[in-house]
mmCIF file of C-alpha atoms in Angstrom:
data_model
loop_
_atom_site.group_PDB
_atom_site.id
_atom_site.type_symbol
_atom_site.label_atom_id
_atom_site.label_comp_id
_atom_site.label_asym_id
_atom_site.label_seq_id
_atom_site.Cartn_x
_atom_site.Cartn_y
_atom_site.Cartn_z
ATOM 1 C CA MET F 160 1.294 -29.435 16.733
ATOM 2 C CA SER F 161 -0.391 -26.201 15.688
ATOM 3 C CA THR F 162 1.802 -23.688 13.951
ATOM 4 C CA HIS F 163 -0.056 -20.861 15.677
ATOM 5 C CA PRO F 164 -0.328 -21.761 19.397
ATOM 6 C CA ILE F 165 -1.517 -18.271 20.301
ATOM 7 C CA ALA F 166 -4.955 -16.899 21.028
ATOM 8 C CA PRO F 167 -6.916 -16.310 17.804
ATOM 9 C CA ILE F 168 -7.373 -12.692 16.786
ATOM 10 C CA PRO F 169 -11.064 -11.673 16.646
ATOM 11 C CA ALA F 170 -12.361 -10.969 13.151
ATOM 12 C CA PRO F 171 -13.162 -7.264 13.817
ATOM 13 C CA GLN F 172 -9.555 -6.696 14.877
ATOM 14 C CA VAL F 173 -8.298 -8.397 11.722
ATOM 15 C CA VAL F 174 -10.595 -6.207 9.610
ATOM 16 C CA ALA F 175 -9.264 -3.067 11.310
ATOM 17 C CA ALA F 176 -5.676 -4.156 10.677
ATOM 18 C CA LEU F 177 -6.445 -4.840 7.009
ATOM 19 C CA ALA F 178 -8.047 -1.402 6.721
ATOM 20 C CA ILE F 179 -4.899 0.223 8.128
ATOM 21 C CA GLY F 180 -2.692 -1.628 5.675
ATOM 22 C CA THR F 181 -5.045 -0.734 2.837
ATOM 23 C CA ILE F 182 -4.786 2.969 3.641
ATOM 24 C CA ALA F 183 -1.006 2.651 3.901
ATOM 25 C CA VAL F 184 -0.635 1.401 0.327
ATOM 26 C CA LEU F 185 -3.180 3.709 -1.332
ATOM 27 C CA MET F 186 -0.468 5.946 -2.749
ATOM 28 C CA VAL F 187 1.239 3.003 -4.441
ATOM 29 C CA GLY F 188 -1.825 2.417 -6.613
ATOM 30 C CA LEU F 189 -2.541 6.115 -7.105
ATOM 31 C CA GLN F 190 0.976 7.163 -8.099
ATOM 32 C CA PRO F 191 0.159 7.470 -11.826
ATOM 33 C CA ILE F 192 -2.708 9.864 -11.106
ATOM 34 C CA LEU F 193 -1.087 12.062 -8.480
ATOM 35 C CA LEU F 194 2.429 12.065 -9.887
ATOM 36 C CA GLY F 195 1.036 12.794 -13.341
ATOM 37 C CA GLU F 196 -0.736 15.808 -11.874
ATOM 38 C CA LEU F 197 2.531 16.934 -10.255
ATOM 39 C CA VAL F 198 4.204 16.842 -13.677
ATOM 40 C CA ASP F 199 1.403 18.936 -15.199
ATOM 41 C CA ALA F 200 1.750 21.438 -12.337
ATOM 42 C CA HIS F 201 5.549 21.558 -12.864
ATOM 43 C CA GLN F 202 6.161 20.379 -9.313
ATOM 44 C CA VAL F 203 8.373 17.560 -10.616
ATOM 45 C CA SER F 204 9.926 16.863 -13.990
ATOM 46 C CA LEU F 205 8.875 14.009 -16.245
ATOM 47 C CA GLU F 206 12.273 12.435 -15.661
ATOM 48 C CA GLY F 207 11.880 12.806 -11.900
ATOM 49 C CA VAL F 208 8.537 11.002 -11.718
ATOM 50 C CA GLY F 209 10.174 7.602 -11.843
ATOM 51 C CA ILE F 210 12.642 8.563 -9.096
ATOM 52 C CA VAL F 211 9.883 9.840 -6.808
ATOM 53 C CA ALA F 212 7.792 6.697 -7.386
ATOM 54 C CA MET F 213 10.778 4.384 -6.887
ATOM 55 C CA ALA F 214 11.862 6.124 -3.688
ATOM 56 C CA GLU F 215 8.456 5.802 -2.036
ATOM 57 C CA ILE F 216 8.014 2.157 -2.992
ATOM 58 C CA ILE F 217 11.529 1.144 -1.919
ATOM 59 C CA LEU F 218 11.242 2.961 1.412
ATOM 60 C CA LEU F 219 7.825 1.381 1.980
ATOM 61 C CA GLY F 220 9.412 -2.041 1.633
ATOM 62 C CA LEU F 221 12.285 -0.956 3.869
ATOM 63 C CA GLY F 222 9.775 0.205 6.478
ATOM 64 C CA VAL F 223 8.271 -3.280 6.601
ATOM 65 C CA VAL F 224 11.710 -4.881 6.945
ATOM 66 C CA LEU F 225 12.903 -2.468 9.641
ATOM 67 C CA GLY F 226 9.627 -2.831 11.495
ATOM 68 C CA ASP F 227 10.037 -6.593 11.579
ATOM 69 C CA ALA F 228 13.642 -6.272 12.760
ATOM 70 C CA LEU F 229 13.418 -3.390 15.226
ATOM 71 C CA LEU F 230 9.890 -2.602 16.384
ATOM 72 C CA PRO F 231 8.263 -4.315 19.373
ATOM 73 C CA VAL F 232 5.050 -6.157 18.560
ATOM 74 C CA GLY F 233 3.915 -5.434 22.102
ATOM 75 C CA GLN F 234 3.483 -1.742 21.195
ATOM 76 C CA LEU F 235 1.491 -2.189 17.993
ATOM 77 C CA ARG F 236 -1.193 0.377 18.804
ATOM 78 C CA LEU F 237 1.230 3.138 19.779
ATOM 79 C CA ILE F 238 3.445 2.465 16.754
ATOM 80 C CA THR F 239 0.433 2.536 14.428
ATOM 81 C CA ILE F 240 -0.708 5.908 15.757
ATOM 82 C CA ALA F 241 2.780 7.405 15.455
ATOM 83 C CA ALA F 242 3.227 6.097 11.908
ATOM 84 C CA ALA F 243 -0.236 7.306 10.862
ATOM 85 C CA LEU F 244 0.497 10.807 12.163
ATOM 86 C CA ALA F 245 3.803 10.765 10.284
ATOM 87 C CA VAL F 246 2.118 9.745 7.026
ATOM 88 C CA ALA F 247 -0.559 12.429 7.392
ATOM 89 C CA GLY F 248 2.060 15.079 8.178
ATOM 90 C CA LEU F 249 4.184 14.110 5.186
ATOM 91 C CA ASP F 250 1.138 14.110 2.900
ATOM 92 C CA GLY F 251 0.578 17.670 4.091
ATOM 93 C CA LEU F 252 4.243 18.533 3.577
ATOM 94 C CA THR F 253 3.945 17.286 -0.008
ATOM 95 C CA LEU F 254 1.794 20.351 -0.684
ATOM 96 C CA ARG F 255 4.811 22.517 0.132
ATOM 97 C CA ALA F 256 7.467 20.511 -1.697
ATOM 98 C CA SER F 257 8.608 21.502 -5.166
ATOM 99 C CA GLY F 258 11.262 20.042 -7.398
ATOM 100 C CA ASP F 259 12.516 16.520 -7.927
ATOM 101 C CA GLY F 260 14.821 16.457 -4.908
ATOM 102 C CA ALA F 261 12.384 17.864 -2.366
ATOM 103 C CA MET F 262 9.489 15.762 -3.610
ATOM 104 C CA THR F 263 11.617 12.615 -3.588
ATOM 105 C CA ALA F 264 12.716 13.259 -0.008
ATOM 106 C CA VAL F 265 9.171 13.895 1.243
ATOM 107 C CA ARG F 266 7.608 10.933 -0.526
ATOM 108 C CA ALA F 267 10.467 8.623 0.498
ATOM 109 C CA ALA F 268 9.886 9.564 4.135
ATOM 110 C CA ALA F 269 6.164 8.971 3.651
ATOM 111 C CA GLY F 270 6.949 5.554 2.188
ATOM 112 C CA LEU F 271 8.973 4.620 5.269
ATOM 113 C CA ALA F 272 6.064 5.503 7.570
ATOM 114 C CA GLU F 273 3.614 3.697 5.277
ATOM 115 C CA GLY F 274 5.843 0.637 5.484
ATOM 116 C CA VAL F 275 5.581 0.648 9.261
ATOM 117 C CA LEU F 276 1.784 0.580 8.945
ATOM 118 C CA VAL F 277 2.025 -2.333 6.516
ATOM 119 C CA TRP F 278 4.362 -4.098 8.957
ATOM 120 C CA GLY F 279 1.615 -3.974 11.588
ATOM 121 C CA THR F 280 -0.949 -5.358 9.177
ATOM 122 C CA THR F 281 1.413 -8.134 8.119
ATOM 123 C CA GLY F 282 2.011 -9.008 11.760
ATOM 124 C CA VAL F 283 -1.713 -9.527 12.233
ATOM 125 C CA ILE F 284 -2.087 -11.531 9.020
ATOM 126 C CA VAL F 285 0.613 -14.072 9.900
ATOM 127 C CA ARG F 286 -1.050 -14.666 13.287
ATOM 128 C CA THR F 287 -4.425 -15.590 11.815
ATOM 129 C CA SER F 288 -5.485 -19.197 11.378
ATOM 130 C CA ASN F 289 -5.293 -18.967 7.567
ATOM 131 C CA PRO F 290 -2.651 -16.371 6.583
ATOM 132 C CA ALA F 291 -2.738 -17.273 2.880
ATOM 133 C CA ARG F 292 -6.448 -16.588 2.596
ATOM 134 C CA VAL F 293 -6.331 -13.407 4.698
ATOM 135 C CA GLY F 294 -3.380 -12.219 2.637
ATOM 136 C CA GLY F 295 -5.407 -12.711 -0.522
ATOM 137 C CA MET F 296 -8.293 -10.787 1.011
ATOM 138 C CA PHE F 297 -5.858 -7.985 1.864
ATOM 139 C CA PHE F 298 -4.739 -7.774 -1.757
ATOM 140 C CA VAL F 299 -8.328 -7.554 -2.981
ATOM 141 C CA LEU F 300 -9.279 -4.960 -0.357
ATOM 142 C CA GLN F 301 -6.312 -2.681 -1.023
ATOM 143 C CA THR F 302 -6.754 -2.814 -4.787
ATOM 144 C CA LEU F 303 -10.485 -2.187 -4.544
ATOM 145 C CA ALA F 304 -9.823 0.839 -2.328
ATOM 146 C CA GLN F 305 -7.230 2.146 -4.790
ATOM 147 C CA ALA F 306 -9.654 1.728 -7.685
ATOM 148 C CA LEU F 307 -12.481 3.513 -5.867
ATOM 149 C CA LEU F 308 -10.318 6.381 -4.659
ATOM 150 C CA GLY F 309 -8.709 6.631 -8.088
ATOM 151 C CA PHE F 310 -12.134 7.036 -9.664
ATOM 152 C CA LEU F 311 -13.031 9.720 -7.120
ATOM 153 C CA LEU F 312 -9.758 11.535 -7.703
ATOM 154 C CA ALA F 313 -10.247 11.538 -11.463
ATOM 155 C CA ASN F 314 -13.881 12.577 -11.500
ATOM 156 C CA ALA F 315 -14.485 14.599 -8.329
ATOM 157 C CA ILE F 316 -11.491 15.586 -6.234
ATOM 158 C CA ILE F 317 -8.836 16.643 -8.759
ATOM 159 C CA PRO F 318 -11.237 18.545 -11.090
ATOM 160 C CA ARG F 319 -12.326 20.633 -8.093
ATOM 161 C CA TRP F 320 -9.296 20.843 -5.797
ATOM 162 C CA GLY F 321 -6.393 19.838 -8.025
ATOM 163 C CA TRP F 322 -3.500 17.606 -7.055
ATOM 164 C CA GLN F 323 -3.465 19.249 -3.632
ATOM 165 C CA GLY F 324 -6.903 17.795 -2.956
ATOM 166 C CA GLY F 325 -5.576 14.320 -3.733
ATOM 167 C CA PHE F 326 -2.830 14.502 -1.128
ATOM 168 C CA MET F 327 -5.212 16.101 1.374
ATOM 169 C CA ALA F 328 -7.538 13.129 0.898
ATOM 170 C CA LEU F 329 -4.647 10.736 1.531
ATOM 171 C CA GLY F 330 -3.694 12.666 4.658
ATOM 172 C CA ILE F 331 -7.230 12.540 6.047
ATOM 173 C CA LEU F 332 -7.410 8.805 5.421
ATOM 174 C CA ALA F 333 -4.035 8.354 7.124
ATOM 175 C CA LEU F 334 -5.392 10.157 10.195
ATOM 176 C CA SER F 335 -8.284 7.686 10.284
ATOM 177 C CA CYS F 336 -5.684 4.996 11.056
ATOM 178 C CA CYS F 337 -5.319 6.594 14.498
ATOM 179 C CA TRP F 338 -8.936 5.662 15.184
ATOM 180 C CA LEU F 339 -8.559 2.245 13.575
ATOM 181 C CA ALA F 340 -5.552 1.578 15.816
ATOM 182 C CA PHE F 341 -7.947 1.223 18.745
ATOM 183 C CA ALA F 342 -9.963 -1.380 16.831
ATOM 184 C CA GLN F 343 -6.998 -3.559 15.870
ATOM 185 C CA PRO F 344 -5.039 -5.583 18.469
ATOM 186 C CA ALA F 345 -3.254 -3.373 21.003
ATOM 187 C CA ARG F 346 -0.279 -5.712 20.907
ATOM 188 C CA LEU F 347 0.754 -8.913 19.211
ATOM 189 C CA ALA F 348 2.070 -12.021 20.906
ATOM 190 C CA PRO F 349 5.468 -13.235 19.684
ATOM 191 C CA LEU F 350 5.187 -15.961 17.099
ATOM 192 C CA ALA F 351 5.992 -19.427 18.355
ATOM 193 C CA GLN F 352 9.217 -20.865 16.991
ATOM 194 C CA SER F 353 7.251 -23.514 15.125
ATOM 195 C CA ALA F 354 5.418 -20.777 13.234
ATOM 196 C CA MET F 355 8.709 -19.373 11.967
ATOM 197 C CA SER F 356 10.374 -22.660 11.015
ATOM 198 C CA GLY F 357 10.019 -24.826 7.945
ATOM 199 C CA PHE F 358 11.157 -22.349 5.288
ATOM 200 C CA ARG F 359 14.329 -23.230 3.416
ATOM 201 C CA TRP F 360 15.951 -21.432 0.503
ATOM 202 C CA SER F 361 15.985 -23.595 -2.606
ATOM 203 C CA ALA F 362 15.318 -23.367 -6.329
ATOM 204 C CA ARG F 363 11.699 -24.256 -5.596
ATOM 205 C CA THR F 364 11.230 -21.346 -3.164
ATOM 206 C CA VAL F 365 13.264 -18.836 -5.191
ATOM 207 C CA LYS F 366 11.381 -19.326 -8.475
ATOM 208 C CA PRO F 367 7.994 -17.898 -7.406
ATOM 209 C CA LEU F 368 9.761 -14.994 -5.686
ATOM 210 C CA ALA F 369 11.710 -14.311 -8.889
ATOM 211 C CA VAL F 370 8.524 -14.388 -10.955
ATOM 212 C CA ALA F 371 6.822 -11.923 -8.595
ATOM 213 C CA PHE F 372 9.907 -9.677 -8.609
ATOM 214 C CA LEU F 373 10.087 -9.522 -12.397
ATOM 215 C CA GLN F 374 6.349 -8.999 -12.757
ATOM 216 C CA LEU F 375 6.181 -6.196 -10.213
ATOM 217 C CA SER F 376 9.376 -4.577 -11.535
ATOM 218 C CA THR F 377 7.887 -4.401 -15.009
ATOM 219 C CA LEU F 378 4.543 -3.135 -13.754
ATOM 220 C CA GLY F 379 6.147 -0.576 -11.441
ATOM 221 C CA ALA F 380 8.360 0.871 -14.155
ATOM 222 C CA PHE F 381 5.360 1.263 -16.459
ATOM 223 C CA TRP F 382 2.916 2.318 -13.725
ATOM 224 C CA ALA F 383 4.666 5.554 -12.765
ATOM 225 C CA TYR F 384 4.344 6.859 -16.338
ATOM 226 C CA LEU F 385 0.887 5.527 -17.135
ATOM 227 C CA GLU F 386 -0.865 8.915 -17.103
ATOM 228 C CA PRO F 387 1.656 10.660 -19.406
ATOM 229 C CA LEU F 388 1.558 7.632 -21.707
ATOM 230 C CA GLY F 389 -2.247 7.722 -21.678
ATOM 231 C CA LYS F 390 -2.220 11.380 -22.673
ATOM 232 C CA ALA F 391 0.263 10.620 -25.454
ATOM 233 C CA ALA F 392 -2.170 7.975 -26.692
ATOM 234 C CA GLY F 393 -4.941 10.556 -26.972
ATOM 235 C CA PHE F 394 -6.685 10.469 -23.580
ATOM 236 C CA ASP F 395 -7.379 13.663 -21.699
ATOM 237 C CA ALA F 396 -6.318 13.867 -18.034
ATOM 238 C CA ARG F 397 -9.650 12.606 -16.676
ATOM 239 C CA GLY F 398 -9.805 9.781 -19.204
ATOM 240 C CA ALA F 399 -6.264 8.635 -18.420
ATOM 241 C CA GLN F 400 -6.954 8.738 -14.684
ATOM 242 C CA THR F 401 -10.221 6.838 -15.061
ATOM 243 C CA LEU F 402 -8.363 4.229 -17.115
ATOM 244 C CA ILE F 403 -5.920 3.797 -14.221
ATOM 245 C CA ALA F 404 -8.841 3.175 -11.867
ATOM 246 C CA ALA F 405 -10.179 0.596 -14.341
ATOM 247 C CA VAL F 406 -6.817 -1.200 -14.393
ATOM 248 C CA LEU F 407 -6.939 -1.405 -10.599
ATOM 249 C CA ALA F 408 -10.477 -2.775 -10.782
ATOM 250 C CA THR F 409 -9.330 -5.633 -13.012
ATOM 251 C CA GLN F 410 -6.699 -6.458 -10.397
ATOM 252 C CA VAL F 411 -9.539 -6.904 -7.912
ATOM 253 C CA VAL F 412 -10.923 -9.656 -10.130
ATOM 254 C CA ALA F 413 -7.514 -11.348 -10.232
ATOM 255 C CA GLY F 414 -7.102 -11.068 -6.471
ATOM 256 C CA SER F 415 -10.559 -12.550 -5.941
ATOM 257 C CA VAL F 416 -9.661 -15.502 -8.131
ATOM 258 C CA ALA F 417 -6.424 -15.999 -6.182
ATOM 259 C CA THR F 418 -8.246 -15.878 -2.852
ATOM 260 C CA PHE F 419 -10.711 -18.497 -4.094
ATOM 261 C CA ALA F 420 -8.012 -20.717 -5.612
ATOM 262 C CA VAL F 421 -5.583 -20.712 -2.676
ATOM 263 C CA CYS F 422 -7.957 -22.842 -0.620
ATOM 264 C CA ARG F 423 -8.722 -25.258 -3.439
ATOM 265 C CA LEU F 424 -5.483 -25.820 -5.330
ATOM 266 C CA PRO F 425 -2.375 -27.548 -3.989
#
């Protein structure tokens, strides 16, 4: 019996959903650049950078979990538009926030709305015929977008418009999700019970999750302070930011390898 006895989602709708999710996680990859600029502008303290970064990432994950538990898949388009407007508004509000507490509150709220957008993308991915491969494509797409936007921030946007220009760019991209919402599925069919069964907690299933948790915890703790560390190592602001974009680009290579391997390795 098929594990996905629902109508297949057309490829253009899948692409639109992946684009929405990609926009939702842009800030996660760009945190070192934009938060580093906030430190230089004395909008947050060096000690507060880690708190602001942690709050947004944790609330993004919480947004995905709450979306899965509480939001109706039959209203995907409406929810996407509402979440996109919330993200854009909070990106704009970031321009007005100052201090560790205010910035943490604004970016945490933005993370929650971003998580709802990622929830919608995840809902589409798990309803495709090959979720593992589409998930790998999503990783490559989001990291490539982060690398490209990071390069633009470092070499065009921030030198001309400062950190404010970076958050304005994120807000504009978030608004584009309102248009993309009409290209993705308007609603999602509930997953068949067979599609949700088969998983069991065991040492075998916990180990890869533990590896991913430890890897991402280490990377996340280092990532938030990458620009200040780069400057301490002798880079200027543009050099440190360009280096961050280069790190993201190498992740694209790794994601491409994973996407290729998932269909060929047991």
